[in-house]
């Protein structure tokens, strides 16, 4: 397994729209393992393939305390949602930055697991927020897009400066 580099805002590659996976191959199995390892090492609770510059509809999530409940979602699609909830969000592509985002409070998501089984998952609370956040990445969207332009510009400046110093 390998740790992958995570793209950081305002990198334009984060704006790429991911393509649907037509067939799960051994390359995808390796990618999922690497994505999980990268997410756990960061540490984070979700990672979309877009963030590691692979533009396929793949995300990994684990909101458990002890890394015991990994989800691999291939071609995820929200098929219904309800309620509204505001939660403070962060993102591995927007380091050390947090902002409140309003999203659906519960979602039903359809996806393939890593074996290609079609799964329908009902999620609420943190898991629902995480799924919506990661699916956004696949459409080239970041949580900072929900904040005011003023806040987003401030975050952009801060991160550009930090990246220059690295
Ligand atoms: Ni993110």
GROMACS .gro file of C-alpha atoms and ligand atoms in nm:
model
  167
    1UNK     CA    1   0.000   0.000   0.000
    2UNK     CA    2   0.108   0.357  -0.049
    3UNK     CA    3   0.035   0.701   0.085
    4UNK     CA    4  -0.095   0.931  -0.186
    5UNK     CA    5  -0.047   1.307  -0.220
    6UNK     CA    6  -0.359   1.510  -0.146
    7UNK     CA    7  -0.433   1.813  -0.366
    8UNK     CA    8  -0.492   2.138  -0.179
    9UNK     CA    9  -0.732   2.423  -0.246
   10UNK     CA   10  -0.707   2.636  -0.462
   11UNK     CA   11  -0.555   2.370  -0.694
   12UNK     CA   12  -0.770   2.375  -1.008
   13UNK     CA   13  -0.750   1.996  -1.045
   14UNK     CA   14  -0.993   1.976  -0.751
   15UNK     CA   15  -1.251   2.124  -0.991
   16UNK     CA   16  -1.240   1.824  -1.227
   17UNK     CA   17  -1.565   1.630  -1.272
   18UNK     CA   18  -1.507   1.260  -1.202
   19UNK     CA   19  -1.612   0.987  -1.445
   20UNK     CA   20  -1.826   0.687  -1.363
   21UNK     CA   21  -1.645   0.357  -1.304
   22UNK     CA   22  -1.764   0.111  -1.568
   23UNK     CA   23  -1.587  -0.197  -1.435
   24UNK     CA   24  -1.409  -0.259  -1.104
   25UNK     CA   25  -1.059  -0.392  -1.167
   26UNK     CA   26  -0.758  -0.488  -0.955
   27UNK     CA   27  -0.631  -0.134  -1.015
   28UNK     CA   28  -0.938  -0.006  -0.827
   29UNK     CA   29  -0.882  -0.251  -0.540
   30UNK     CA   30  -0.529  -0.115  -0.500
   31UNK     CA   31  -0.657   0.241  -0.528
   32UNK     CA   32  -0.917   0.181  -0.254
   33UNK     CA   33  -0.651   0.035  -0.020
   34UNK     CA   34  -0.423   0.332  -0.086
   35UNK     CA   35  -0.706   0.580  -0.037
   36UNK     CA   36  -0.803   0.422   0.298
   37UNK     CA   37  -0.441   0.424   0.413
   38UNK     CA   38  -0.400   0.788   0.304
   39UNK     CA   39  -0.724   0.891   0.477
   40UNK     CA   40  -0.632   0.715   0.805
   41UNK     CA   41  -0.279   0.859   0.802
   42UNK     CA   42  -0.394   1.217   0.737
   43UNK     CA   43  -0.599   1.165   0.964
   44UNK     CA   44  -0.943   1.218   0.813
   45UNK     CA   45  -1.289   1.059   0.798
   46UNK     CA   46  -1.344   1.078   0.423
   47UNK     CA   47  -1.149   1.100   0.098
   48UNK     CA   48  -1.264   1.131  -0.262
   49UNK     CA   49  -1.052   1.011  -0.555
   50UNK     CA   50  -1.058   1.367  -0.693
   51UNK     CA   51  -0.846   1.475  -0.395
   52UNK     CA   52  -0.564   1.243  -0.499
   53UNK     CA   53  -0.593   1.350  -0.862
   54UNK     CA   54  -0.779   1.039  -0.983
   55UNK     CA   55  -1.095   1.148  -1.158
   56UNK     CA   56  -1.325   0.850  -1.111
   57UNK     CA   57  -1.638   0.833  -0.895
   58UNK     CA   58  -1.483   0.668  -0.590
   59UNK     CA   59  -1.491   0.770  -0.223
   60UNK     CA   60  -1.384   0.616   0.107
   61UNK     CA   61  -1.529   0.704   0.446
   62UNK     CA   62  -1.477   0.587   0.803
   63UNK     CA   63  -1.635   0.789   1.083
   64UNK     CA   64  -1.561   0.529   1.354
   65UNK     CA   65  -1.322   0.617   1.640
   66UNK     CA   66  -1.103   0.312   1.583
   67UNK     CA   67  -1.084   0.280   1.201
   68UNK     CA   68  -1.310  -0.024   1.223
   69UNK     CA   69  -1.585   0.069   0.979
   70UNK     CA   70  -1.451   0.162   0.636
   71UNK     CA   71  -1.697   0.231   0.357
   72UNK     CA   72  -1.587   0.216  -0.007
   73UNK     CA   73  -1.840   0.381  -0.234
   74UNK     CA   74  -1.807   0.342  -0.610
   75UNK     CA   75  -2.040   0.546  -0.833
   76UNK     CA   76  -2.227   0.686  -0.530
   77UNK     CA   77  -2.551   0.864  -0.600
   78UNK     CA   78  -2.788   1.028  -0.354
   79UNK     CA   79  -3.133   0.901  -0.447
   80UNK     CA   80  -3.329   1.081  -0.176
   81UNK     CA   81  -3.267   1.321   0.106
   82UNK     CA   82  -3.460   1.487   0.384
   83UNK     CA   83  -3.427   1.744   0.659
   84UNK     CA   84  -3.163   2.009   0.701
   85UNK     CA   85  -2.869   2.028   0.933
   86UNK     CA   86  -2.579   2.269   0.987
   87UNK     CA   87  -2.245   2.119   1.076
   88UNK     CA   88  -1.891   2.248   1.108
   89UNK     CA   89  -1.691   2.088   0.826
   90UNK     CA   90  -1.325   2.052   0.742
   91UNK     CA   91  -1.148   1.889   0.448
   92UNK     CA   92  -0.808   1.729   0.389
   93UNK     CA   93  -0.779   1.952   0.079
   94UNK     CA   94  -0.840   2.267   0.285
   95UNK     CA   95  -0.606   2.211   0.581
   96UNK     CA   96  -0.674   2.362   0.922
   97UNK     CA   97  -0.986   2.539   0.801
   98UNK     CA   98  -1.343   2.489   0.920
   99UNK     CA   99  -1.676   2.631   0.821
  100UNK     CA  100  -2.042   2.572   0.884
  101UNK     CA  101  -2.233   2.415   0.595
  102UNK     CA  102  -2.603   2.336   0.569
  103UNK     CA  103  -2.685   1.999   0.414
  104UNK     CA  104  -2.956   1.735   0.418
  105UNK     CA  105  -2.982   1.567   0.756
  106UNK     CA  106  -3.045   1.224   0.612
  107UNK     CA  107  -2.980   1.068   0.274
  108UNK     CA  108  -3.033   0.743   0.092
  109UNK     CA  109  -2.731   0.666  -0.123
  110UNK     CA  110  -2.691   0.398  -0.388
  111UNK     CA  111  -2.342   0.272  -0.478
  112UNK     CA  112  -2.128  -0.032  -0.559
  113UNK     CA  113  -1.912  -0.172  -0.283
  114UNK     CA  114  -1.560  -0.289  -0.369
  115UNK     CA  115  -1.690  -0.627  -0.480
  116UNK     CA  116  -1.936  -0.462  -0.717
  117UNK     CA  117  -2.247  -0.538  -0.510
  118UNK     CA  118  -2.512  -0.274  -0.544
  119UNK     CA  119  -2.580  -0.125  -0.200
  120UNK     CA  120  -2.850   0.108  -0.082
  121UNK     CA  121  -2.753   0.284   0.241
  122UNK     CA  122  -2.965   0.505   0.463
  123UNK     CA  123  -2.746   0.748   0.654
  124UNK     CA  124  -2.801   1.037   0.888
  125UNK     CA  125  -2.600   1.275   1.105
  126UNK     CA  126  -2.224   1.280   1.051
  127UNK     CA  127  -2.225   0.991   0.803
  128UNK     CA  128  -2.486   1.167   0.585
  129UNK     CA  129  -2.287   1.492   0.593
  130UNK     CA  130  -1.966   1.309   0.508
  131UNK     CA  131  -2.127   1.129   0.211
  132UNK     CA  132  -2.260   1.459   0.071
  133UNK     CA  133  -1.924   1.632   0.124
  134UNK     CA  134  -1.734   1.354  -0.059
  135UNK     CA  135  -1.984   1.330  -0.345
  136UNK     CA  136  -1.941   1.707  -0.389
  137UNK     CA  137  -1.568   1.647  -0.448
  138UNK     CA  138  -1.656   1.419  -0.741
  139UNK     CA  139  -1.843   1.712  -0.898
  140UNK     CA  140  -1.547   1.945  -0.842
  141UNK     CA  141  -1.712   2.115  -0.548
  142UNK     CA  142  -1.555   2.203  -0.212
  143UNK     CA  143  -1.714   2.295   0.121
  144UNK     CA  144  -1.562   2.644   0.097
  145UNK     CA  145  -1.795   2.705  -0.201
  146UNK     CA  146  -2.082   2.722   0.050
  147UNK     CA  147  -1.912   2.999   0.249
  148UNK     CA  148  -1.924   3.370   0.164
  149UNK     CA  149  -1.689   3.497  -0.108
  150UNK     CA  150  -1.511   3.705   0.153
  151UNK     CA  151  -1.440   3.400   0.370
  152UNK     CA  152  -1.339   3.188   0.070
  153UNK     CA  153  -1.095   3.456  -0.053
  154UNK     CA  154  -0.944   3.481   0.295
  155UNK     CA  155  -0.897   3.102   0.305
  156UNK     CA  156  -0.746   3.103  -0.045
  157UNK     CA  157  -0.491   3.371   0.053
  158UNK     CA  158  -0.398   3.189   0.372
  159UNK     CA  159  -0.344   2.855   0.194
  160UNK     CA  160  -0.155   3.002  -0.104
  161UNK     CA  161   0.082   3.167   0.142
  162UNK     CA  162   0.127   2.842   0.338
  163UNK     CA  163   0.192   2.644   0.018
  164UNK     CA  164   0.459   2.894  -0.085
  165UNK     CA  165   0.634   2.843   0.247
  166UNK     CA  166   0.633   2.464   0.209
  167LIG    NI1  167  -1.314   1.715   0.158
   0.00000   0.00000   0.00000
